[in-house]
Short mmCIF file of C-alpha atoms in Angstrom, two decimals:
data_model
loop_
_atom_site.label_atom_id
_atom_site.label_comp_id
_atom_site.label_asym_id
_atom_site.label_seq_id
_atom_site.Cartn_x
_atom_site.Cartn_y
_atom_site.Cartn_z
CA UNK A 1217 0.04 0.06 0.18
CA UNK A 1218 1.19 3.32 -0.65
CA UNK A 1219 2.12 6.08 2.09
CA UNK A 1220 -0.81 7.98 3.54
CA UNK A 1221 -0.86 11.70 3.15
CA UNK A 1222 -0.11 12.35 6.58
CA UNK A 1223 3.06 14.08 7.78
CA UNK A 1224 5.88 11.45 8.87
CA UNK A 1225 5.21 10.78 12.30
CA UNK A 1226 1.73 11.82 12.83
CA UNK A 1227 -0.10 8.31 12.56
CA UNK A 1228 2.56 7.05 14.95
CA UNK A 1229 0.44 3.59 15.43
CA UNK A 1230 0.25 3.25 11.81
CA UNK A 1231 -3.56 3.03 11.72
CA UNK A 1232 -3.92 4.31 8.39
CA UNK A 1233 -1.11 2.39 6.71
CA UNK A 1234 -3.20 -0.20 5.09
CA UNK A 1235 -5.90 1.97 3.56
CA UNK A 1236 -7.57 0.15 0.39
CA UNK A 1237 -6.36 1.53 -2.76
CA UNK A 1238 -9.98 3.34 -3.67
CA UNK A 1239 -10.14 4.91 -0.34
CA UNK A 1240 -6.48 6.24 -0.42
CA UNK A 1241 -6.77 7.78 -3.68
CA UNK A 1242 -10.05 9.65 -2.57
CA UNK A 1243 -7.80 10.98 0.51
CA UNK A 1244 -5.18 11.86 -1.95
CA UNK A 1245 -7.63 13.93 -3.96
CA UNK A 1246 -8.95 15.77 -0.96
CA UNK A 1247 -5.46 16.47 0.08
CA UNK A 1248 -4.78 18.02 -3.09
CA UNK A 1249 -7.18 20.64 -1.89
CA UNK A 1250 -4.79 22.23 0.25
CA UNK A 1251 -3.00 24.54 -2.22
CA UNK A 1252 -6.63 26.53 -3.81
CA UNK A 1253 -8.01 26.17 0.08
CA UNK A 1254 -4.78 28.14 1.65
CA UNK A 1255 -4.52 30.76 -1.05
CA UNK A 1256 -7.96 32.21 -0.05
CA UNK A 1257 -9.72 30.88 3.18
CA UNK A 1258 -8.08 33.47 5.46
CA UNK A 1259 -9.57 36.30 3.59
CA UNK A 1260 -13.20 34.59 3.55
CA UNK A 1261 -12.68 33.42 7.32
CA UNK A 1262 -11.94 37.40 8.28
CA UNK A 1263 -14.88 38.64 5.79
CA UNK A 1264 -17.31 36.04 7.01
CA UNK A 1265 -17.93 34.65 2.96
CA UNK A 1266 -18.68 31.42 1.69
CA UNK A 1267 -16.22 30.50 -0.63
CA UNK A 1268 -18.15 29.66 -3.48
CA UNK A 1269 -15.45 29.64 -6.10
CA UNK A 1270 -13.94 26.53 -4.15
CA UNK A 1271 -17.05 24.48 -5.06
CA UNK A 1272 -15.76 23.48 -8.63
CA UNK A 1273 -12.47 22.44 -7.14
CA UNK A 1274 -14.23 20.21 -4.87
CA UNK A 1275 -16.38 18.97 -7.27
CA UNK A 1276 -13.33 18.43 -10.13
CA UNK A 1277 -11.99 16.08 -7.15
CA UNK A 1278 -15.44 14.21 -6.85
CA UNK A 1279 -15.83 14.74 -2.98
CA UNK A 1280 -19.28 15.88 -2.90
CA UNK A 1281 -21.26 12.85 -2.43
CA UNK A 1282 -20.10 11.62 1.17
CA UNK A 1283 -20.44 8.01 0.43
CA UNK A 1284 -23.66 8.31 -0.88
CA UNK A 1285 -24.55 6.15 -4.31
CA UNK A 1286 -24.86 8.49 -7.08
CA UNK A 1287 -24.64 7.96 -10.80
CA UNK A 1288 -21.53 8.86 -12.41
CA UNK A 1289 -19.93 9.41 -9.32
CA UNK A 1290 -17.51 7.16 -7.11
CA UNK A 1291 -19.24 5.60 -4.42
CA UNK A 1292 -16.78 5.71 -1.48
CA UNK A 1293 -16.60 3.47 1.48
CA UNK A 1294 -17.43 4.65 4.91
CA UNK A 1295 -13.93 4.67 5.63
CA UNK A 1296 -12.80 6.47 2.48
CA UNK A 1297 -15.77 9.02 2.94
CA UNK A 1298 -14.31 9.69 6.78
CA UNK A 1299 -10.63 10.09 5.60
CA UNK A 1300 -11.62 12.57 2.83
CA UNK A 1301 -13.81 14.85 5.46
CA UNK A 1302 -10.58 14.27 7.80
CA UNK A 1303 -8.24 15.70 5.48
CA UNK A 1304 -10.19 18.58 4.27
CA UNK A 1305 -10.80 19.56 7.68
CA UNK A 1306 -7.35 19.15 8.16
CA UNK A 1307 -6.89 22.22 5.74
CA UNK A 1308 -10.08 24.45 6.68
CA UNK A 1309 -12.96 23.38 8.94
CA UNK A 1310 -15.67 25.94 7.26
CA UNK A 1311 -14.98 24.03 3.96
CA UNK A 1312 -15.25 20.75 5.65
CA UNK A 1313 -18.48 21.85 7.05
CA UNK A 1314 -19.97 22.81 3.50
CA UNK A 1315 -19.06 19.42 2.33
CA UNK A 1316 -20.85 17.96 5.47
CA UNK A 1317 -24.04 20.08 5.29
CA UNK A 1318 -24.40 19.50 1.36
CA UNK A 1319 -23.66 15.91 1.16
CA UNK A 1320 -23.77 14.89 4.59
CA UNK A 1321 -27.03 16.15 5.64
CA UNK A 1322 -28.93 17.47 2.84
CA UNK A 1323 -28.09 14.71 0.05
CA UNK A 1324 -28.30 12.07 2.65
CA UNK A 1325 -31.75 13.06 3.64
CA UNK A 1326 -32.84 12.83 0.09
CA UNK A 1327 -30.93 9.41 -0.33
CA UNK A 1328 -32.23 7.91 2.90
CA UNK A 1329 -35.73 9.38 2.77
CA UNK A 1330 -36.45 10.37 -0.56
CA UNK A 1331 -38.28 8.30 -3.52
CA UNK A 1332 -36.36 7.30 -6.30
CA UNK A 1333 -37.96 10.14 -8.50
CA UNK A 1334 -36.67 12.64 -5.61
CA UNK A 1335 -32.87 10.87 -5.97
CA UNK A 1336 -32.82 10.99 -9.49
CA UNK A 1337 -33.93 14.70 -9.82
CA UNK A 1338 -31.83 16.15 -6.94
CA UNK A 1339 -28.84 13.84 -6.12
CA UNK A 1340 -27.00 14.48 -9.38
CA UNK A 1341 -27.14 17.96 -9.45
CA UNK A 1342 -26.40 18.46 -6.12
CA UNK A 1343 -23.25 15.97 -6.44
CA UNK A 1344 -21.94 18.52 -9.26
CA UNK A 1345 -22.45 21.83 -7.11
CA UNK A 1346 -25.25 22.76 -9.30
CA UNK A 1347 -27.56 22.96 -6.59
CA UNK A 1348 -26.62 23.58 -2.98
CA UNK A 1349 -28.81 22.29 -0.02
CA UNK A 1350 -29.06 22.77 3.56
CA UNK A 1351 -30.61 20.72 6.36
CA UNK A 1352 -33.42 22.77 8.29
CA UNK A 1353 -34.04 20.96 11.65
CA UNK A 1354 -32.82 23.34 14.56
CA UNK A 1355 -35.37 25.70 15.81
CA UNK A 1356 -34.84 28.76 17.98
CA UNK A 1357 -36.45 27.15 20.78
CA UNK A 1358 -35.61 23.46 20.10
CA UNK A 1359 -31.86 22.68 19.42
CA UNK A 1360 -30.89 19.79 21.61
CA UNK A 1361 -34.66 19.07 21.93
CA UNK A 1362 -35.17 18.88 18.43
CA UNK A 1363 -37.77 15.97 18.57
CA UNK A 1364 -39.96 19.01 19.96
CA UNK A 1365 -39.86 20.98 16.63
CA UNK A 1366 -43.00 23.47 16.13
CA UNK A 1367 -42.75 24.27 12.37
CA UNK A 1368 -45.94 22.79 10.79
CA UNK A 1369 -46.86 21.52 7.39
CA UNK A 1370 -50.37 21.59 6.57
CA UNK A 1371 -51.77 19.62 3.42
CA UNK A 1372 -53.92 21.94 0.76
CA UNK A 1373 -54.96 19.86 -2.20
CA UNK A 1374 -51.90 19.39 -4.23
CA UNK A 1375 -49.69 21.63 -2.00
CA UNK A 1376 -47.94 21.25 1.64
CA UNK A 1377 -47.84 24.92 3.51
CA UNK A 1378 -45.15 25.42 5.71
CA UNK A 1379 -44.97 27.58 8.82
CA UNK A 1380 -42.47 28.10 11.47
CA UNK A 1381 -38.70 29.13 12.41
CA UNK A 1382 -35.44 27.34 11.93
CA UNK A 1383 -32.18 28.50 13.19
CA UNK A 1384 -28.50 27.77 12.65
CA UNK A 1385 -28.88 26.38 9.25
CA UNK A 1386 -25.83 25.73 7.37
CA UNK A 1387 -26.19 27.14 3.91
CA UNK A 1388 -29.81 28.00 4.42
CA UNK A 1389 -29.08 31.33 2.68
CA UNK A 1390 -26.87 31.31 -0.30
CA UNK A 1391 -27.84 27.82 -1.60
CA UNK A 1392 -30.90 26.43 -3.62
CA UNK A 1393 -32.83 23.92 -1.41
CA UNK A 1394 -33.24 23.41 2.00
CA UNK A 1395 -34.59 20.13 3.42
CA UNK A 1396 -37.16 21.40 5.99
CA UNK A 1397 -38.25 19.03 8.75
CA UNK A 1398 -41.78 19.91 10.18
CA UNK A 1399 -44.95 18.58 11.92
CA UNK A 1400 -47.72 17.19 9.84
CA UNK A 1401 -51.19 17.54 11.04
CA UNK A 1402 -51.20 13.55 12.31
CA UNK A 1403 -48.38 15.01 14.61
CA UNK A 1404 -45.74 12.94 12.85
CA UNK A 1405 -42.39 14.58 11.66
CA UNK A 1406 -41.58 14.68 7.66
CA UNK A 1407 -39.34 16.17 5.96
CA UNK A 1408 -39.81 18.58 2.78
CA UNK A 1409 -37.47 20.17 -0.16
CA UNK A 1410 -38.14 23.75 0.06
CA UNK A 1411 -36.79 25.96 -2.58
CA UNK A 1412 -34.94 28.85 -1.19
CA UNK A 1413 -36.40 31.32 -3.51
CA UNK A 1414 -40.01 30.21 -2.58
CA UNK A 1415 -42.55 32.74 -1.61
CA UNK A 1416 -42.51 33.20 2.28
CA UNK A 1417 -38.94 31.73 2.79
CA UNK A 1418 -37.00 34.54 4.57
CA UNK A 1419 -33.46 33.78 5.64
CA UNK A 1420 -31.17 35.95 7.32
CA UNK A 1421 -27.53 35.40 8.00
CA UNK A 1422 -26.57 35.11 11.59
CA UNK A 1423 -23.61 37.58 11.91
CA UNK A 1424 -20.81 37.86 14.32
CA UNK A 1425 -19.71 34.48 14.89
CA UNK A 1426 -16.50 33.43 15.90
CA UNK A 1427 -16.41 29.98 14.41
CA UNK A 1428 -16.90 28.57 11.08
CA UNK A 1429 -16.85 31.92 9.73
CA UNK A 1430 -16.44 30.75 6.10
CA UNK A 1431 -19.80 29.23 6.00
CA UNK A 1432 -23.07 31.00 6.66
CA UNK A 1433 -25.96 29.83 9.14
CA UNK A 1434 -29.12 31.53 8.81
CA UNK A 1435 -32.31 32.02 10.80
CA UNK A 1436 -35.09 31.27 8.31
CA UNK A 1437 -38.74 31.96 8.58
CA UNK A 1438 -41.33 30.43 6.89
CA UNK A 1439 -44.56 32.38 6.24
CA UNK A 1440 -47.11 30.41 4.29
CA UNK A 1441 -44.51 28.73 2.21
CA UNK A 1442 -46.18 26.49 -0.43
CA UNK A 1443 -44.62 23.85 -1.84
CA UNK A 1444 -45.87 20.89 -4.47
CA UNK A 1445 -46.83 17.96 -2.57
CA UNK A 1446 -44.31 15.65 -4.61
CA UNK A 1447 -41.84 17.93 -2.53
CA UNK A 1448 -42.47 15.87 0.60
CA UNK A 1449 -39.80 13.11 1.22
CA UNK A 1450 -41.88 10.00 0.53
CA UNK A 1451 -39.81 7.77 3.18
CA UNK A 1452 -39.79 10.33 6.08
CA UNK A 1453 -42.49 9.33 8.05
CA UNK A 1454 -41.54 9.82 11.74
CA UNK A 1455 -38.55 11.58 13.73
CA UNK A 1456 -37.01 8.41 13.78
CA UNK A 1457 -36.08 8.82 10.05
CA UNK A 1458 -34.74 12.11 10.76
CA UNK A 1459 -32.36 10.68 13.79
CA UNK A 1460 -31.59 8.11 11.43
CA UNK A 1461 -29.69 10.73 9.06
CA UNK A 1462 -28.31 12.57 12.31
CA UNK A 1463 -26.58 9.36 13.37
CA UNK A 1464 -24.66 8.99 10.21
CA UNK A 1465 -23.49 12.68 10.40
CA UNK A 1466 -22.27 12.34 13.76
CA UNK A 1467 -19.70 10.08 12.54
CA UNK A 1468 -18.78 12.82 9.81
CA UNK A 1469 -18.19 15.37 12.71
CA UNK A 1470 -15.97 12.78 14.61
CA UNK A 1471 -13.74 12.52 11.31
CA UNK A 1472 -13.76 16.55 11.11
CA UNK A 1473 -12.59 16.73 14.57
CA UNK A 1474 -9.90 14.44 14.03
CA UNK A 1475 -8.58 16.70 11.20
CA UNK A 1476 -8.66 19.84 13.04
CA UNK A 1477 -6.52 17.88 15.84
CA UNK A 1478 -4.01 16.64 13.31
CA UNK A 1479 -3.71 20.13 11.82
CA UNK A 1480 -3.11 21.84 15.27
CA UNK A 1481 -0.54 19.01 16.32
CA UNK A 1482 1.22 19.02 13.06
CA UNK A 1483 1.80 23.04 13.23
CA UNK A 1484 2.64 22.73 17.12
CA UNK A 1485 5.16 20.10 16.28
CA UNK A 1486 6.73 22.40 13.34
CA UNK A 1487 6.94 25.16 15.43
CA UNK A 1488 8.83 23.48 18.46
CA UNK A 1489 11.31 22.45 16.03
CA UNK A 1490 11.93 25.60 14.40
CA UNK A 1491 11.53 28.19 17.60
CA UNK A 1492 14.68 28.88 19.48
CA UNK A 1493 14.28 29.65 22.97
CA UNK A 1494 16.65 30.24 25.95
CA UNK A 1495 19.53 29.32 23.24
CA UNK A 1496 17.80 25.88 22.15
CA UNK A 1497 14.78 24.44 20.11
CA UNK A 1498 11.75 24.33 21.87
CA UNK A 1499 11.60 20.57 21.06
CA UNK A 1500 14.34 19.98 22.88
CA UNK A 1501 12.70 20.57 26.23
CA UNK A 1502 11.34 18.05 28.11
CA UNK A 1503 7.75 19.78 28.78
CA UNK A 1504 7.36 20.12 25.19
CA UNK A 1505 8.06 16.49 24.39
CA UNK A 1506 5.48 15.63 27.02
CA UNK A 1507 2.99 18.10 25.65
CA UNK A 1508 3.65 16.86 22.17
CA UNK A 1509 3.28 13.14 23.37
CA UNK A 1510 -0.30 14.20 25.19
CA UNK A 1511 -1.45 15.52 21.99
CA UNK A 1512 -0.19 12.45 20.37
CA UNK A 1513 -2.12 10.08 22.59
CA UNK A 1514 -5.13 12.02 21.94
CA UNK A 1515 -5.04 11.86 18.06
CA UNK A 1516 -3.93 8.02 17.79
CA UNK A 1517 -6.96 7.22 20.28
CA UNK A 1518 -9.15 9.44 17.90
CA UNK A 1519 -7.78 7.56 14.91
CA UNK A 1520 -8.27 4.09 16.05
CA UNK A 1521 -11.76 4.80 17.46
CA UNK A 1522 -12.97 6.55 13.82
CA UNK A 1523 -11.49 3.50 12.20
CA UNK A 1524 -13.50 1.05 14.26
CA UNK A 1525 -16.58 2.90 13.94
CA UNK A 1526 -16.03 3.06 10.30
CA UNK A 1527 -15.87 -0.75 10.24
CA UNK A 1528 -18.93 -1.01 12.32
CA UNK A 1529 -20.87 1.19 10.00
CA UNK A 1530 -19.66 -0.72 6.62
CA UNK A 1531 -21.02 -3.97 8.62
CA UNK A 1532 -24.50 -2.51 9.47
CA UNK A 1533 -23.78 -2.79 13.14
CA UNK A 1534 -23.23 0.93 14.26
CA UNK A 1535 -25.80 2.15 16.96
CA UNK A 1536 -26.55 5.49 17.99
CA UNK A 1537 -24.88 5.13 20.95
CA UNK A 1538 -21.49 4.25 19.34
CA UNK A 1539 -22.06 7.05 17.27
CA UNK A 1540 -22.52 9.27 20.15
CA UNK A 1541 -19.52 7.99 21.77
CA UNK A 1542 -17.53 8.59 18.59
CA UNK A 1543 -18.79 12.27 18.28
CA UNK A 1544 -18.24 13.09 21.77
CA UNK A 1545 -14.57 11.79 22.32
CA UNK A 1546 -13.45 13.01 18.98
CA UNK A 1547 -15.02 16.54 19.47
CA UNK A 1548 -13.43 16.63 23.46
CA UNK A 1549 -10.25 15.48 22.01
CA UNK A 1550 -9.91 18.01 19.21
CA UNK A 1551 -10.67 21.01 21.72
CA UNK A 1552 -7.94 19.74 23.92
CA UNK A 1553 -5.20 19.26 21.15
CA UNK A 1554 -6.14 22.78 19.53
CA UNK A 1555 -6.10 24.39 23.11
CA UNK A 1556 -2.52 22.87 23.83
CA UNK A 1557 -1.23 23.83 20.25
CA UNK A 1558 -2.28 27.27 20.75
CA UNK A 1559 -0.64 27.81 23.99
CA UNK A 1560 2.43 26.44 22.45
CA UNK A 1561 2.72 28.84 19.87
CA UNK A 1562 2.57 31.56 22.44
CA UNK A 1563 1.52 34.94 20.90
CA UNK A 1564 1.66 34.01 17.40
CA UNK A 1565 -0.92 31.12 18.15
CA UNK A 1566 -3.70 33.86 18.01
CA UNK A 1567 -2.72 34.90 14.22
CA UNK A 1568 -4.94 33.21 11.35
CA UNK A 1569 -1.21 33.10 9.55
CA UNK A 1570 -0.30 29.97 11.61
CA UNK A 1571 -4.13 28.38 11.19
CA UNK A 1572 -4.04 27.20 14.47
CA UNK A 1573 -6.37 30.39 15.59
CA UNK A 1574 -8.89 29.34 13.01
CA UNK A 1575 -8.89 25.59 13.95
CA UNK A 1576 -9.06 26.54 17.67
CA UNK A 1577 -12.21 28.75 17.05
CA UNK A 1578 -13.88 26.13 14.74
CA UNK A 1579 -13.58 23.46 17.12
CA UNK A 1580 -16.18 25.00 19.49
CA UNK A 1581 -18.75 24.57 16.69
CA UNK A 1582 -17.85 21.00 16.28
CA UNK A 1583 -18.28 20.79 19.80
CA UNK A 1584 -21.93 21.61 19.63
CA UNK A 1585 -23.36 21.20 16.41
CA UNK A 1586 -25.02 17.45 15.52
CA UNK A 1587 -25.63 17.20 19.12
CA UNK A 1588 -24.03 19.03 22.03
CA UNK A 1589 -21.58 17.29 24.19
CA UNK A 1590 -24.30 17.16 27.02
CA UNK A 1591 -26.65 15.46 24.77
CA UNK A 1592 -24.11 12.70 23.37
CA UNK A 1593 -23.20 12.14 26.97
CA UNK A 1594 -26.81 11.58 27.82
CA UNK A 1595 -27.45 9.33 25.30
CA UNK A 1596 -24.49 7.06 26.41
CA UNK A 1597 -25.49 7.49 29.93
CA UNK A 1598 -28.99 5.90 29.20
CA UNK A 1599 -27.13 2.95 27.39
CA UNK A 1600 -25.14 2.43 30.40
CA UNK A 1601 -27.79 2.67 33.57
CA UNK A 1602 -30.84 2.14 31.16
CA UNK A 1603 -32.54 5.26 32.62
CA UNK A 1604 -33.15 8.27 30.39
CA UNK A 1605 -31.96 11.43 32.09
CA UNK A 1606 -33.85 13.45 29.42
CA UNK A 1607 -37.14 13.34 27.91
#
């Protein structure tokens, strides 16, 4: 097998040294995004603008499917899909989140819950970036308890009429369609494909973020938004269908967190080898070596866990609790590594030029989105104790 794209000494246990050729090639395609992304991302991040001009670069490398089976595109394994997300996040978190929203959430909702006609209509155009999509579940008053969502969908002849609000919706403004989750008149939850230019769809970009600044999250108000009846996802019958999509995407967040942690560790190690203090390189100091080892322990554990979860996923044995465990462990680890790396760089650690500051800020979002640290803990706690600590 060919050498993996990580810097020498990063994968100390050789977790990714035996990657199948197809997965390795996808990983390398993701790695080749580094030059075009790094050339522009700090400017976009500072201006809080979406780098739409990078979408063709992503499409050219066939990275906009997240393992889904879309005709004309390579179908990646769970491992290959995870490695590509990890690698893109190693470069930048906002760009990785664009992939996660477009393919991991919006496309996956249609793939898992849509009819064959809906898949044929939307997925090919989304895989080529012709259509950009959002996943609209979270509401102003319902984040962690999204099962209690209040957005409604009422049938009126050959149309559905949607009313309500959504918040923190990635690509909810500036895209083309949003998969909106709403409660129908029978009390069940279903998904609806809503054009973002539909009358009554009002989306405003949430400003003043300190994290993931190069992707927009929107606050959406739905006021008597009418869509054709055919835009209802045919196989989205209950919230369990929504939860199935979320379980799949939590594994993606874990890979993204790993990518950020690797980026911070590699930069800290590089800096320690170059920085001279008190007449010697930082890397010659015992405390610096200890800190690098601690970061390596975190990263190696995250690598092993992500690979194991990918194998469980591929075998169809992955449980919701295991997905939560993975997301919880990796986002906690990424926060720890990023904070330590930022500290090791001293004053220059807060500069965007060194990338760690951007990753440091972005890990705060990973810690929260797709289920907070607390919620993931309670999901696991219920499995351990048999007692639900939340309703």
